[in-house]
mmCIF file of C-alpha atoms in Angstrom:
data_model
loop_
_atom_site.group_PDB
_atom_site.id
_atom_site.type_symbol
_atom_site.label_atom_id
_atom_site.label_comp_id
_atom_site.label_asym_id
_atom_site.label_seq_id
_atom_site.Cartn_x
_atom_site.Cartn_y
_atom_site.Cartn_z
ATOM 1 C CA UNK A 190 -47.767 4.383 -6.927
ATOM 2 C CA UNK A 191 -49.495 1.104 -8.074
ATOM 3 C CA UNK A 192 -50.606 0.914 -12.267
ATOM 4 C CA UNK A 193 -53.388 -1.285 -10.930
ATOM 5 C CA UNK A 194 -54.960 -2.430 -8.541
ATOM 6 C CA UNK A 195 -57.459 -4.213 -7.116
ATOM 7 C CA UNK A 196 -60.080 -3.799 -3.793
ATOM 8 C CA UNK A 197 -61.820 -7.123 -2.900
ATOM 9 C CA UNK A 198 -64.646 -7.288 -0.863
ATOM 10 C CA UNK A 199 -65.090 -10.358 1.337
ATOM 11 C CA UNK A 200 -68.290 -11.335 2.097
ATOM 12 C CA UNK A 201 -70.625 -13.044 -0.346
ATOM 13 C CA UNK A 202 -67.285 -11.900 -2.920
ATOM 14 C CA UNK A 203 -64.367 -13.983 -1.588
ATOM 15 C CA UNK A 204 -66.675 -16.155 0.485
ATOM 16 C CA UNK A 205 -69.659 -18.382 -0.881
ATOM 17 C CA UNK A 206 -71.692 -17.025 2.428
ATOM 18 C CA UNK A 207 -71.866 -13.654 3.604
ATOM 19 C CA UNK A 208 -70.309 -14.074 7.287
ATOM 20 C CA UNK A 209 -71.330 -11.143 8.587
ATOM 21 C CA UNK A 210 -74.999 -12.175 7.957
ATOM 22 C CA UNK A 211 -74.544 -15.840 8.637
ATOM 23 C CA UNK A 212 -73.103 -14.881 12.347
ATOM 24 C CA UNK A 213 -76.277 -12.554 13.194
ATOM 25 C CA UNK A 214 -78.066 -15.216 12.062
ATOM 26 C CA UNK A 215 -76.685 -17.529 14.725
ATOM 27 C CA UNK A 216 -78.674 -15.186 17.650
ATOM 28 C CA UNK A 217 -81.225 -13.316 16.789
ATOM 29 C CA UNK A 218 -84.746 -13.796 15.846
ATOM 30 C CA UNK A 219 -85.757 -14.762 12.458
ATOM 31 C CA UNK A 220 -88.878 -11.950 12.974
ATOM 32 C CA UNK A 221 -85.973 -9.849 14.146
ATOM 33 C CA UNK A 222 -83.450 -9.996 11.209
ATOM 34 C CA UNK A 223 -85.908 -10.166 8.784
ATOM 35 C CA UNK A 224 -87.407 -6.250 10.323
ATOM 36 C CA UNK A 225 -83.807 -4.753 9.817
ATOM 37 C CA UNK A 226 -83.306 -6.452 6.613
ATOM 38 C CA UNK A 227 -86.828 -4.850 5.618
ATOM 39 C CA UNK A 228 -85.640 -1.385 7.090
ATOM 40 C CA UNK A 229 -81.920 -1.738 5.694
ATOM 41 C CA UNK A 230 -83.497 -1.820 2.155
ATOM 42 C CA UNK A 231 -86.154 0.711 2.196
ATOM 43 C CA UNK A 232 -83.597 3.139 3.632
ATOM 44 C CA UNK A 233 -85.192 3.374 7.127
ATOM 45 C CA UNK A 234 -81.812 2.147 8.535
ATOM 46 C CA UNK A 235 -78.198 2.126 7.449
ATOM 47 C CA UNK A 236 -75.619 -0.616 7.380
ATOM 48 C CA UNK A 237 -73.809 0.989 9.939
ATOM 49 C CA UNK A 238 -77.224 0.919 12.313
ATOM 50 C CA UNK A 239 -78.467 -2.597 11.538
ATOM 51 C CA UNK A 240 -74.822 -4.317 11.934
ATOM 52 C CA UNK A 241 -74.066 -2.205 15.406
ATOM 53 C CA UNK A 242 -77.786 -3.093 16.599
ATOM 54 C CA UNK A 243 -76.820 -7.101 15.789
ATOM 55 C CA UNK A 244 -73.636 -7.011 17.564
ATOM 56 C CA UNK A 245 -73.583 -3.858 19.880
ATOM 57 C CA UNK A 246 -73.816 -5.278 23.602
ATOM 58 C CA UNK A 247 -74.371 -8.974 22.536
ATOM 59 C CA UNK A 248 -72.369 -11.351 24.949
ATOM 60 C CA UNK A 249 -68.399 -11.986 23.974
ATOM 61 C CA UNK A 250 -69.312 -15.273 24.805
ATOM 62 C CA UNK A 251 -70.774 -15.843 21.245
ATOM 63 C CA UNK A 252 -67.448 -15.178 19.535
ATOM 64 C CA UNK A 253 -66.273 -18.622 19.537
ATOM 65 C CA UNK A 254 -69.456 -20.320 18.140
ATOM 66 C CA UNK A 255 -69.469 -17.219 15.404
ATOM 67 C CA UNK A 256 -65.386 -17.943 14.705
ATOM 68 C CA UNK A 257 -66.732 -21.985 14.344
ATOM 69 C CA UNK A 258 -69.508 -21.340 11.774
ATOM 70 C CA UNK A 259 -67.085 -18.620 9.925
ATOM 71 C CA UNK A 260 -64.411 -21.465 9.533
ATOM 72 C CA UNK A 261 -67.019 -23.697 7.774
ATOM 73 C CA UNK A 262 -68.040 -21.105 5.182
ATOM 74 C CA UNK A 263 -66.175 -21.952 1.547
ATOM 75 C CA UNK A 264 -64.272 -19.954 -0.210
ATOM 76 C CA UNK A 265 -65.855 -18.944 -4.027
ATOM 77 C CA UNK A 266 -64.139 -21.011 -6.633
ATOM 78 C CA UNK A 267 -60.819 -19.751 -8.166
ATOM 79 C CA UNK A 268 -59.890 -17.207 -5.282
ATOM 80 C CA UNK A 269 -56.211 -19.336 -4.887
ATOM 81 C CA UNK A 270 -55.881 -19.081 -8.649
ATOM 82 C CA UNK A 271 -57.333 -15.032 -8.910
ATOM 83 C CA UNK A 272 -54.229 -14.617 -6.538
ATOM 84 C CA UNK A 273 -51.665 -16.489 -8.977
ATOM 85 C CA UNK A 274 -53.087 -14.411 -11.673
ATOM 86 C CA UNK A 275 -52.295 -11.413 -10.208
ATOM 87 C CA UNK A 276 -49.095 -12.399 -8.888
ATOM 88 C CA UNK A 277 -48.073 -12.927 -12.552
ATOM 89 C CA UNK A 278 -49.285 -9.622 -13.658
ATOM 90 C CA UNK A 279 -47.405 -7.936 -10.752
ATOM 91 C CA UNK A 280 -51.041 -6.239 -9.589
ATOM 92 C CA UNK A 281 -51.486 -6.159 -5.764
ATOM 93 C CA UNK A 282 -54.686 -7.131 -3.793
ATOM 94 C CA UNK A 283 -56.320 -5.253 -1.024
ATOM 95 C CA UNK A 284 -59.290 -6.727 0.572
ATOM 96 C CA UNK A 285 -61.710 -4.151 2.416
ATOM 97 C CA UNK A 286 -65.165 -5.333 4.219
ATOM 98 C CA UNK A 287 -67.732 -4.282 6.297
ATOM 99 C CA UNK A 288 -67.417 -7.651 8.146
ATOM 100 C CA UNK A 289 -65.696 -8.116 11.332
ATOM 101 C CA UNK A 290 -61.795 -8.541 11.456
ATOM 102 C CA UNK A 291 -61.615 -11.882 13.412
ATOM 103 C CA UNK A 292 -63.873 -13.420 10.422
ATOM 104 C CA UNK A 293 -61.614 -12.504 8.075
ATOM 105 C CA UNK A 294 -58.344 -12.339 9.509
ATOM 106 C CA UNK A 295 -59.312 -16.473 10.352
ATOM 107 C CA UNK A 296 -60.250 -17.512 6.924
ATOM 108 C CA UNK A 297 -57.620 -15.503 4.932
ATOM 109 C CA UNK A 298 -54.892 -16.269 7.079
ATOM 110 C CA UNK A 299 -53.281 -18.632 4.943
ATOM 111 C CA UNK A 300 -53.114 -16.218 2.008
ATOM 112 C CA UNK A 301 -51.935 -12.911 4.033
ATOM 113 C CA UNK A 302 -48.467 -12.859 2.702
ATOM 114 C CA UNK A 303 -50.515 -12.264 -1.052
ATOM 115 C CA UNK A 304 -52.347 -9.352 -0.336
ATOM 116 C CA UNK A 305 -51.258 -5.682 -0.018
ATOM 117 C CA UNK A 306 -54.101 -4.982 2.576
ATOM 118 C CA UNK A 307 -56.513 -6.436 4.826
ATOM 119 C CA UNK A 308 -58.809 -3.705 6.259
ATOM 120 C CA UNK A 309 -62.167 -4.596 8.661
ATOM 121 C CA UNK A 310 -63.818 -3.495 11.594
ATOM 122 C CA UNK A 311 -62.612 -4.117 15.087
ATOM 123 C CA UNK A 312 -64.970 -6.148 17.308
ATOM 124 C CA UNK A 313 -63.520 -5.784 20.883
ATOM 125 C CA UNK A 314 -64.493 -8.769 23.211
ATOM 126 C CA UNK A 315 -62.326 -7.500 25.695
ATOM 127 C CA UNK A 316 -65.171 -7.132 28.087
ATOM 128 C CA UNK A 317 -68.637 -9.109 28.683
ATOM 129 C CA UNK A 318 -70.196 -7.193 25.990
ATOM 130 C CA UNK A 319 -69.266 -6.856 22.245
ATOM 131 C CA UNK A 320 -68.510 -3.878 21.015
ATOM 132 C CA UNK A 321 -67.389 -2.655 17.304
ATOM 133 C CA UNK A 322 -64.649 -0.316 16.774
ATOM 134 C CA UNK A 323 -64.407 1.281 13.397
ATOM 135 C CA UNK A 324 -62.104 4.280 12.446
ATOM 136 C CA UNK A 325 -63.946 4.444 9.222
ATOM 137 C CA UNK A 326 -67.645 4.413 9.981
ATOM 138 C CA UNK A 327 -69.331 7.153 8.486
ATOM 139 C CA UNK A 328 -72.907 6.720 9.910
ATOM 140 C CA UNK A 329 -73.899 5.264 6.968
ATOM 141 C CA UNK A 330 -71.291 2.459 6.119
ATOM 142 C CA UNK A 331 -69.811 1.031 9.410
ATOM 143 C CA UNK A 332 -65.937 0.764 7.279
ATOM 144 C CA UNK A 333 -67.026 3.667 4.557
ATOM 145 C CA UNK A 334 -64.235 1.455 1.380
ATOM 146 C CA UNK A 335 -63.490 4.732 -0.549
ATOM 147 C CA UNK A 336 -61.646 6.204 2.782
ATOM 148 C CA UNK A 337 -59.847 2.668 2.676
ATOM 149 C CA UNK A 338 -59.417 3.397 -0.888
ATOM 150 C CA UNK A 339 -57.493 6.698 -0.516
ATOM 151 C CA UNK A 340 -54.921 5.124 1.899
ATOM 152 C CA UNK A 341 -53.411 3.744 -1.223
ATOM 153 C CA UNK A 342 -52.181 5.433 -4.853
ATOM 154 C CA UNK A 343 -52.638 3.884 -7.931
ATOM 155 C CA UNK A 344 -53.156 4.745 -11.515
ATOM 156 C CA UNK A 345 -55.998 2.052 -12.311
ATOM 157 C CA UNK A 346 -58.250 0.647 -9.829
ATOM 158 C CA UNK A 347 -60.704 -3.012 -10.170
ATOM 159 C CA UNK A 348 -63.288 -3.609 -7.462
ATOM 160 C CA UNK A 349 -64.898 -6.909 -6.596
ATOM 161 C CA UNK A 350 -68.204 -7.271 -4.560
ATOM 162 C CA UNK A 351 -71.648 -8.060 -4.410
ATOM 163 C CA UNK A 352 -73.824 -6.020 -1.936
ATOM 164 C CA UNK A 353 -75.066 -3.218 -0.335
ATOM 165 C CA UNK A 354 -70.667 -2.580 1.362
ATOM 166 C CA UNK A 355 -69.566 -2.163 -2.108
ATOM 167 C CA UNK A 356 -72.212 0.236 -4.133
ATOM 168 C CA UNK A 357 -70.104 3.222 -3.071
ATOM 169 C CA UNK A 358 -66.665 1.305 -4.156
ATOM 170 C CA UNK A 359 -68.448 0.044 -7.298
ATOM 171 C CA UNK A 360 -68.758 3.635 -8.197
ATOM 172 C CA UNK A 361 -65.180 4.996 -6.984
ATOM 173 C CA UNK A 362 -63.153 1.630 -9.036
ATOM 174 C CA UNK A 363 -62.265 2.171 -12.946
ATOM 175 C CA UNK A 364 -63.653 -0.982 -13.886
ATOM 176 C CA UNK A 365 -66.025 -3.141 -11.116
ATOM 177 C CA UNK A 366 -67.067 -7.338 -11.281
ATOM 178 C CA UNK A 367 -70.336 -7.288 -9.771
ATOM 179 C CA UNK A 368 -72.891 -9.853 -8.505
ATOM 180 C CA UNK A 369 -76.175 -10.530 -6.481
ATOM 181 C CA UNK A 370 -77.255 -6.845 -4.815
ATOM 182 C CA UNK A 371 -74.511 -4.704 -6.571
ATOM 183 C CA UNK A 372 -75.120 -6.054 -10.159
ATOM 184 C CA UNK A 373 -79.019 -4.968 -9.144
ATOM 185 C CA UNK A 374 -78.405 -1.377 -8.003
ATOM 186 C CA UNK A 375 -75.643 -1.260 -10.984
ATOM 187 C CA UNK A 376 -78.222 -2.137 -13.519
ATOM 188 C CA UNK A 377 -80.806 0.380 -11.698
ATOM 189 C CA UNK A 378 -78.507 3.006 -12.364
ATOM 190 C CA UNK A 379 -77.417 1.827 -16.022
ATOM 191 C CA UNK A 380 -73.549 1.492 -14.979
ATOM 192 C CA UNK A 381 -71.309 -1.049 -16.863
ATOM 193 C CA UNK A 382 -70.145 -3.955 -14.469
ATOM 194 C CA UNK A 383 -68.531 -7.279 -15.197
ATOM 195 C CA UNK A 384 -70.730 -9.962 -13.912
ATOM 196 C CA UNK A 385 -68.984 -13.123 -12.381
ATOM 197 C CA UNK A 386 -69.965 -16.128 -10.129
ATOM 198 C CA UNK A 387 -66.348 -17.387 -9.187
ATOM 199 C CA UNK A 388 -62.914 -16.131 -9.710
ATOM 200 C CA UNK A 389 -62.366 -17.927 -12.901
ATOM 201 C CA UNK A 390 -64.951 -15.548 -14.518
ATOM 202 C CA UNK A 391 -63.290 -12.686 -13.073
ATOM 203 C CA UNK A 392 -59.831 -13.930 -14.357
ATOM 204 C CA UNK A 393 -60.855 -14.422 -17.957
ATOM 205 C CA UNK A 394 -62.841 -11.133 -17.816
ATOM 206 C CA UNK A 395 -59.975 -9.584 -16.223
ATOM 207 C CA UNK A 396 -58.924 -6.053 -18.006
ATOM 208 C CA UNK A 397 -56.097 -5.476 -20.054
ATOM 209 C CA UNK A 398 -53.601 -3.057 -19.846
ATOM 210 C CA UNK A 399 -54.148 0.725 -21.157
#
């Protein structure tokens, strides 16, 4: 049993860039991306509907050029420094995102020995076609974060995101830094979020003890 601790989302949160978008944006059509982007946010599709239709049955082949623009996405300011923060309050880190493992496994490598948890979705290349495995995909979110949540037992729980992946968390979490999309739908519903642009803000806005 944890007293606190935190769930990180990692696109657009840990990253500058959402990946995830970024790499669809590498193959398909602009006229494309922009329809499911429409459909995503009117409700006509779900996460778990638009990602599977970008990367469903596209060819393995594009993995490496995806894994080279990944590796040129920067980090948002502070993350090394978040980490040493909660190092020295003894609170562990768990990082949960929609995004696809090899993204994230490849640009948080160097800090995996600092986090409790790294959870994403599978994307098998193992044959000519791509193919996402996710033992969390409800229909609706293709790695649903509060299942990911439950795997783990705490007293006290902080999210971190900043889109459409983390409204569910944002809701779940005791206390939730929000920016972009999530501080939106937040402030649509009239919840209390911490707003933040790099780690630093989240460190000094960082909650007590209780």
């Amino acid at each position: 049993m944890y007293d606190t601790i935190v769930f990180a989302d990692f696109d657009g949160t840990i990253t500058m860039e959402d990946t995830l978008v970024g790499a669809i944006r590498l193959f398909a059509s602009p006229e494309e991306f922009q329809s499911c982007s429409q459909k995503l946010a009117k409700g006509e599709m779900t996460l778990s509907q638009v990602v599977r239709y970008a990367f469903d049955g596209a060819p393995s082949s594009h993995l490496p050029r995806m894994l080279e623009y990944v590796r040129g996405v920067p980090l948002r300011p502070g993350f090394t420094d978040f980490l040493d923060e909660m190092d020295r309050r003894n609170i562990p880190v768990v990082v949960i995102s929609g995004g696809v493992r090899q993204f994230v496994e490849q640009t948080l490598a160097p800090f995996r020995d600092r986090l409790l948890g790294v959870h994403a979705v599978d994307l098998d290349v193992s044959g000519p076609r791509m193919r996402l495995v996710s033992a969390y995909d409800d229909g609706n979110e293709l790695l649903k974060k509060t299942d990911v949540m439950a795997l783990y037992q705490y007293r006290r729980s902080i999210g971190i995101g900043d889109s459409f992946t983390d409204r569910n968390m944002s809701r779940a979490v005791d206390a939730v830094f929000a920016r972009d999309i999530l501080a939106q739908y937040l402030e649509k519903l009239g919840d209390l979020y911490l707003p933040y642009e790099d780690f630093y803000d989240v460190i000094r806005q960082f909650p007590g003890e209780t």
